[in-house]
Amino acid sequence: MYDDLKQRVYEANLDLQKHGLVVFTWGNVSGIDRGRGVIAIKPSGVSYERLTPDNMVIVDLQGNVMEGDLRPSSDTPTHLELYRGFSGIGGVCHTHSLYATMWAQAQREIPCFGTTHADYFYGPVPVTDTLTRDEVTGPYEVNTGRVIVRRFAQIDPLHMPAVLVANHGPFTWGKDAAQSVENAVVLEQVAMMAYGTLLVNGRQDCISQALLDRHYLRKHGKNAYYGQR
Amino acid sequence: MYDDLKQRVYEANLDLQKHGLVVFTWGNVSGIDRGRGVIAIKPSGVSYERLTPDNMVIVDLQGNVMEGDLRPSSDTPTHLELYRGFSGIGGVCHTHSLYATMWAQAQREIPCFGTTHADYFYGPVPVTDTLTRDEVTGPYEVNTGRVIVRRFAQIDPLHMPAVLVANHGPFTWGKDAAQSVENAVVLEQVAMMAYGTLLVNGRQDCISQALLDRHYLRKHGKNAYYGQR
Amino acid sequence: MYDDLKQRVYEANLDLQKHGLVVFTWGNVSGIDRGRGVIAIKPSGVSYERLTPDNMVIVDLQGNVMEGDLRPSSDTPTHLELYRGFSGIGGVCHTHSLYATMWAQAQREIPCFGTTHADYFYGPVPVTDTLTRDEVTGPYEVNTGRVIVRRFAQIDPLHMPAVLVANHGPFTWGKDAAQSVENAVVLEQVAMMAYGTLLVNGRQDCISQALLDRHYLRKHGKNAYYGQR
Amino acid sequence: MYDDLKQRVYEANLDLQKHGLVVFTWGNVSGIDRGRGVIAIKPSGVSYERLTPDNMVIVDLQGNVMEGDLRPSSDTPTHLELYRGFSGIGGVCHTHSLYATMWAQAQREIPCFGTTHADYFYGPVPVTDTLTRDEVTGPYEVNTGRVIVRRFAQIDPLHMPAVLVANHGPFTWGKDAAQSVENAVVLEQVAMMAYGTLLVNGRQDCISQALLDRHYLRKHGKNAYYGQR
């Protein structure tokens, strides 16, 4: 019944590993079928070698397992908050990729230092607030989602498909599961380049708004002219 | 007679290489059978290509070779001290992995900067004292074990399955040989992330106790809810 | 009709990926046939897996597609400016390789810190001016080429086959497409070595003119004595 | 006639590439037959894919080609100076490996920060003087060898089988070609660890003489007890 969704989410999870962004079982991708009100997500703590399209877990938007014998990723409540808060997204990805996590741990947004960044992320990649003690001891994974959505009060998540959760690591999203993974790969590259830029020149400024506009809009929106049409 | 133990220790040694943590023969893993009072350990200076389950060396807790034609790892006395000092552990792993070794050489504990760390290590990863001249010129490998055990006087090794030996490199342990290797892999990731975090923000603080508790206890202990049950 | 040119440009594009300089479709190589007044270049946004010699795009020097069903790389106008401005070159390569991009983002030329650099680049690798607002909002890709050519007013592009476009990344060139890729590979190595040199010794000076001459001229020009003749 | 020497030197050159220490043709290994007064060395500028045991070049100690159709490595005169200056060595290796080259370019010796270093190199890895203008414009490759030998006036090359040529990169040596490559691999690891150690703790001291003695002598000399006997 959810075969197509499960297949695509399965492939996106494998892509994550193929791109070298995960160690062991650290990382999870989900995709949503908004018509039916369900998501497919990676099971918790299952190694990539044992993943099959069939063991993806189908969960409704209240977090109830609708299909599947395994427990869904422990980060499922965070994914659900993102789908609730960001109505335009179709896939969510979470990793502990090295360089993005360094910035998340350092609690610094990633400045837009160049066009690689501007091609995908329309401004600095934001970092969330630290969760309060109550947020940590309460429903932690739900609150992780909430702190992200709160951070986007003034930011359009469709133009900034990534966030750094303070003390933790990145979440990325996109129109579907595959694109959320693509954005995770790009975020890691951008995080690495920004890291080195900072070490070479500690006072480097962001690029100009004009250059940011040019690159972002070259790839996104109705006047895009990159790629094949 | 010790076939099962030797097989598992052999596989753990190969895993170490598979994860890219060793160059040449630098690295060794052991496992203990506490009932019979023996450990199996990698032979000294034998390349990973020539390892077989059969050439793992069986040593009793006094360091006598019980089975095997090869000499055991020169670090065997250190492993034995750890098994003696930490009664709850079943496997020990030693590497010179790059980033963990950098911290060991810099004689700085690895601060808990994020949840990747908190998922596995309950607090900063400690660094031992420098060995004294007498400890170095005496039974060096035994003393290396003792300086580790001494460092854990106030720390529960079951909640902190890793240490940095000053001027040397990491030792990790776990319930068995395989888990000691898993912890070595995680330690290297955590060391790398902490290194970058420090370079991005030299004054970064540790995460809160609440967040450390949340993540560590999410994966360990009776209320754990990560993975499949 | 352009089969040979397309084949060579195709192979150069694959080499770029083989050397690990590209993620997704970030990177493009072209080659020119000056006799016929055309270049072959990678199509825009097509994955390396789907590239064939046949889908290389043939474009004349005014940017008109002469052969091919796909749109050429969006960076084509930059390539054309370089072929126009640097009459001695036969191939152009653009990447967002990590370390070269760090320097481009940091807007610092790469100093000649050693003989690896001197073997290929006769002096510091220059960085362009930042494009003005008008240059960015106008014909951006053409202007990117112009800002490069302008930077070489006093530099011989045949002895300095690389540039860092400020806020963006490297362009390299050579006698043909293959050599432009070779120079991109070397530039990335040189950028990485210079990065580390700077971190180890922030006040490191360039090498002497005598050593630069010796190494560069050992490999280039009529008295070269490196390699087979 | 020199088949055995050529075979071993060929394998050592391939090992160099297998360990990821060379890009393109940057790197060369030689081995000496002191009885016959010849060395075998890699031909100049020939790609690793085209190397065969047969195209290794046999050169006498005055630099005359005795066997082989190709020109020997342009660094041959440096190798010959080392064989002349260091009578106990049997193989020489030269690379531009990334981290060792960073230190060479930064003109800083690599301090002995840990036991990985002490296992192979008995003290800090020295850096040569910068070559004078006359040394550069004169017989450059010969002078490179001389500046190395001069640096070892007070150092035993058998206990310090590596040097950093200022502004250039590392040379390593050993009892034969294979061991010179092993030392090149270790040097790169040690250079990387020392680099990170310095960034984590800019004021880190060398290890104690006692620890250096213990580790170096554990592996070398008549009381060694590492490995199989």
JSON list of N, CA and C in Angstrom, two decimals, chain B residues 9-35:
[
{"chain": "B", "resi": 9, "resn": "VAL", "atom": "N", "xyz": [37.47, -12.46, 18.61]},
{"chain": "B", "resi": 9, "resn": "VAL", "atom": "CA", "xyz": [38.57, -11.49, 18.74]},
{"chain": "B", "resi": 9, "resn": "VAL", "atom": "C", "xyz": [39.21, -11.24, 17.37]},
{"chain": "B", "resi": 10, "resn": "TYR", "atom": "N", "xyz": [39.33, -12.30, 16.58]},
{"chain": "B", "resi": 10, "resn": "TYR", "atom": "CA", "xyz": [39.83, -12.16, 15.22]},
{"chain": "B", "resi": 10, "resn": "TYR", "atom": "C", "xyz": [38.94, -11.19, 14.42]},
{"chain": "B", "resi": 11, "resn": "GLU", "atom": "N", "xyz": [37.64, -11.39, 14.48]},
{"chain": "B", "resi": 11, "resn": "GLU", "atom": "CA", "xyz": [36.72, -10.52, 13.73]},
{"chain": "B", "resi": 11, "resn": "GLU", "atom": "C", "xyz": [36.80, -9.07, 14.21]},
{"chain": "B", "resi": 12, "resn": "ALA", "atom": "N", "xyz": [36.94, -8.91, 15.50]},
{"chain": "B", "resi": 12, "resn": "ALA", "atom": "CA", "xyz": [37.03, -7.54, 16.04]},
{"chain": "B", "resi": 12, "resn": "ALA", "atom": "C", "xyz": [38.31, -6.86, 15.55]},
{"chain": "B", "resi": 13, "resn": "ASN", "atom": "N", "xyz": [39.40, -7.60, 15.49]},
{"chain": "B", "resi": 13, "resn": "ASN", "atom": "CA", "xyz": [40.64, -7.02, 14.96]},
{"chain": "B", "resi": 13, "resn": "ASN", "atom": "C", "xyz": [40.48, -6.61, 13.49]},
{"chain": "B", "resi": 14, "resn": "LEU", "atom": "N", "xyz": [39.80, -7.46, 12.71]},
{"chain": "B", "resi": 14, "resn": "LEU", "atom": "CA", "xyz": [39.58, -7.10, 11.31]},
{"chain": "B", "resi": 14, "resn": "LEU", "atom": "C", "xyz": [38.68, -5.87, 11.18]},
{"chain": "B", "resi": 15, "resn": "ASP", "atom": "N", "xyz": [37.68, -5.78, 12.05]},
{"chain": "B", "resi": 15, "resn": "ASP", "atom": "CA", "xyz": [36.78, -4.61, 12.03]},
{"chain": "B", "resi": 15, "resn": "ASP", "atom": "C", "xyz": [37.55, -3.32, 12.25]},
{"chain": "B", "resi": 16, "resn": "LEU", "atom": "N", "xyz": [38.52, -3.39, 13.12]},
{"chain": "B", "resi": 16, "resn": "LEU", "atom": "CA", "xyz": [39.35, -2.23, 13.42]},
{"chain": "B", "resi": 16, "resn": "LEU", "atom": "C", "xyz": [39.99, -1.71, 12.13]},
{"chain": "B", "resi": 17, "resn": "GLN", "atom": "N", "xyz": [40.51, -2.62, 11.35]},
{"chain": "B", "resi": 17, "resn": "GLN", "atom": "CA", "xyz": [41.14, -2.23, 10.09]},
{"chain": "B", "resi": 17, "resn": "GLN", "atom": "C", "xyz": [40.10, -1.75, 9.09]},
{"chain": "B", "resi": 18, "resn": "LYS", "atom": "N", "xyz": [38.98, -2.45, 9.03]},
{"chain": "B", "resi": 18, "resn": "LYS", "atom": "CA", "xyz": [37.91, -2.09, 8.10]},
{"chain": "B", "resi": 18, "resn": "LYS", "atom": "C", "xyz": [37.45, -0.64, 8.32]},
{"chain": "B", "resi": 19, "resn": "HIS", "atom": "N", "xyz": [37.46, -0.21, 9.56]},
{"chain": "B", "resi": 19, "resn": "HIS", "atom": "CA", "xyz": [37.03, 1.16, 9.86]},
{"chain": "B", "resi": 19, "resn": "HIS", "atom": "C", "xyz": [38.13, 2.19, 9.68]},
{"chain": "B", "resi": 20, "resn": "GLY", "atom": "N", "xyz": [39.28, 1.75, 9.18]},
{"chain": "B", "resi": 20, "resn": "GLY", "atom": "CA", "xyz": [40.33, 2.72, 8.84]},
{"chain": "B", "resi": 20, "resn": "GLY", "atom": "C", "xyz": [41.07, 3.27, 10.05]},
{"chain": "B", "resi": 21, "resn": "LEU", "atom": "N", "xyz": [41.05, 2.55, 11.15]},
{"chain": "B", "resi": 21, "resn": "LEU", "atom": "CA", "xyz": [41.70, 3.08, 12.36]},
{"chain": "B", "resi": 21, "resn": "LEU", "atom": "C", "xyz": [43.14, 2.63, 12.52]},
{"chain": "B", "resi": 22, "resn": "VAL", "atom": "N", "xyz": [43.61, 1.75, 11.65]},
{"chain": "B", "resi": 22, "resn": "VAL", "atom": "CA", "xyz": [44.99, 1.27, 11.83]},
{"chain": "B", "resi": 22, "resn": "VAL", "atom": "C", "xyz": [45.83, 1.38, 10.57]},
{"chain": "B", "resi": 23, "resn": "VAL", "atom": "N", "xyz": [47.10, 1.65, 10.76]},
{"chain": "B", "resi": 23, "resn": "VAL", "atom": "CA", "xyz": [48.11, 1.66, 9.73]},
{"chain": "B", "resi": 23, "resn": "VAL", "atom": "C", "xyz": [49.07, 0.52, 10.10]},
{"chain": "B", "resi": 24, "resn": "PHE", "atom": "N", "xyz": [49.50, -0.24, 9.11]},
{"chain": "B", "resi": 24, "resn": "PHE", "atom": "CA", "xyz": [50.37, -1.39, 9.38]},
{"chain": "B", "resi": 24, "resn": "PHE", "atom": "C", "xyz": [49.79, -2.26, 10.51]},
{"chain": "B", "resi": 25, "resn": "THR", "atom": "N", "xyz": [50.56, -2.49, 11.56]},
{"chain": "B", "resi": 25, "resn": "THR", "atom": "CA", "xyz": [50.09, -3.39, 12.62]},
{"chain": "B", "resi": 25, "resn": "THR", "atom": "C", "xyz": [49.78, -2.63, 13.91]},
{"chain": "B", "resi": 26, "resn": "TRP", "atom": "N", "xyz": [49.55, -1.30, 13.76]},
{"chain": "B", "resi": 26, "resn": "TRP", "atom": "CA", "xyz": [49.32, -0.49, 14.95]},
{"chain": "B", "resi": 26, "resn": "TRP", "atom": "C", "xyz": [47.89, -0.64, 15.43]},
{"chain": "B", "resi": 27, "resn": "GLY", "atom": "N", "xyz": [47.65, -1.45, 16.38]},
{"chain": "B", "resi": 27, "resn": "GLY", "atom": "CA", "xyz": [46.30, -1.61, 16.89]},
{"chain": "B", "resi": 27, "resn": "GLY", "atom": "C", "xyz": [46.15, -3.04, 17.32]},
{"chain": "B", "resi": 28, "resn": "ASN", "atom": "N", "xyz": [45.42, -3.25, 18.39]},
{"chain": "B", "resi": 28, "resn": "ASN", "atom": "CA", "xyz": [45.19, -4.61, 18.86]},
{"chain": "B", "resi": 28, "resn": "ASN", "atom": "C", "xyz": [43.94, -4.65, 19.69]},
{"chain": "B", "resi": 29, "resn": "VAL", "atom": "N", "xyz": [43.25, -5.78, 19.57]},
{"chain": "B", "resi": 29, "resn": "VAL", "atom": "CA", "xyz": [41.99, -5.99, 20.28]},
{"chain": "B", "resi": 29, "resn": "VAL", "atom": "C", "xyz": [42.10, -7.32, 21.01]},
{"chain": "B", "resi": 30, "resn": "SER", "atom": "N", "xyz": [41.52, -7.34, 22.21]},
{"chain": "B", "resi": 30, "resn": "SER", "atom": "CA", "xyz": [41.45, -8.60, 22.95]},
{"chain": "B", "resi": 30, "resn": "SER", "atom": "C", "xyz": [40.04, -8.80, 23.49]},
{"chain": "B", "resi": 31, "resn": "GLY", "atom": "N", "xyz": [39.76, -10.04, 23.87]},
{"chain": "B", "resi": 31, "resn": "GLY", "atom": "CA", "xyz": [38.50, -10.36, 24.54]},
{"chain": "B", "resi": 31, "resn": "GLY", "atom": "C", "xyz": [38.80, -11.33, 25.66]},
{"chain": "B", "resi": 32, "resn": "ILE", "atom": "N", "xyz": [37.96, -11.32, 26.67]},
{"chain": "B", "resi": 32, "resn": "ILE", "atom": "CA", "xyz": [38.23, -12.17, 27.85]},
{"chain": "B", "resi": 32, "resn": "ILE", "atom": "C", "xyz": [37.16, -13.23, 28.03]},
{"chain": "B", "resi": 33, "resn": "ASP", "atom": "N", "xyz": [37.55, -14.36, 28.50]},
{"chain": "B", "resi": 33, "resn": "ASP", "atom": "CA", "xyz": [36.62, -15.38, 29.00]},
{"chain": "B", "resi": 33, "resn": "ASP", "atom": "C", "xyz": [36.88, -15.45, 30.51]},
{"chain": "B", "resi": 34, "resn": "ARG", "atom": "N", "xyz": [36.07, -14.74, 31.27]},
{"chain": "B", "resi": 34, "resn": "ARG", "atom": "CA", "xyz": [36.35, -14.64, 32.71]},
{"chain": "B", "resi": 34, "resn": "ARG", "atom": "C", "xyz": [36.16, -15.96, 33.43]},
{"chain": "B", "resi": 35, "resn": "GLY", "atom": "N", "xyz": [35.28, -16.78, 32.90]},
{"chain": "B", "resi": 35, "resn": "GLY", "atom": "CA", "xyz": [35.07, -18.11, 33.52]},
{"chain": "B", "resi": 35, "resn": "GLY", "atom": "C", "xyz": [36.34, -18.94, 33.50]}
]
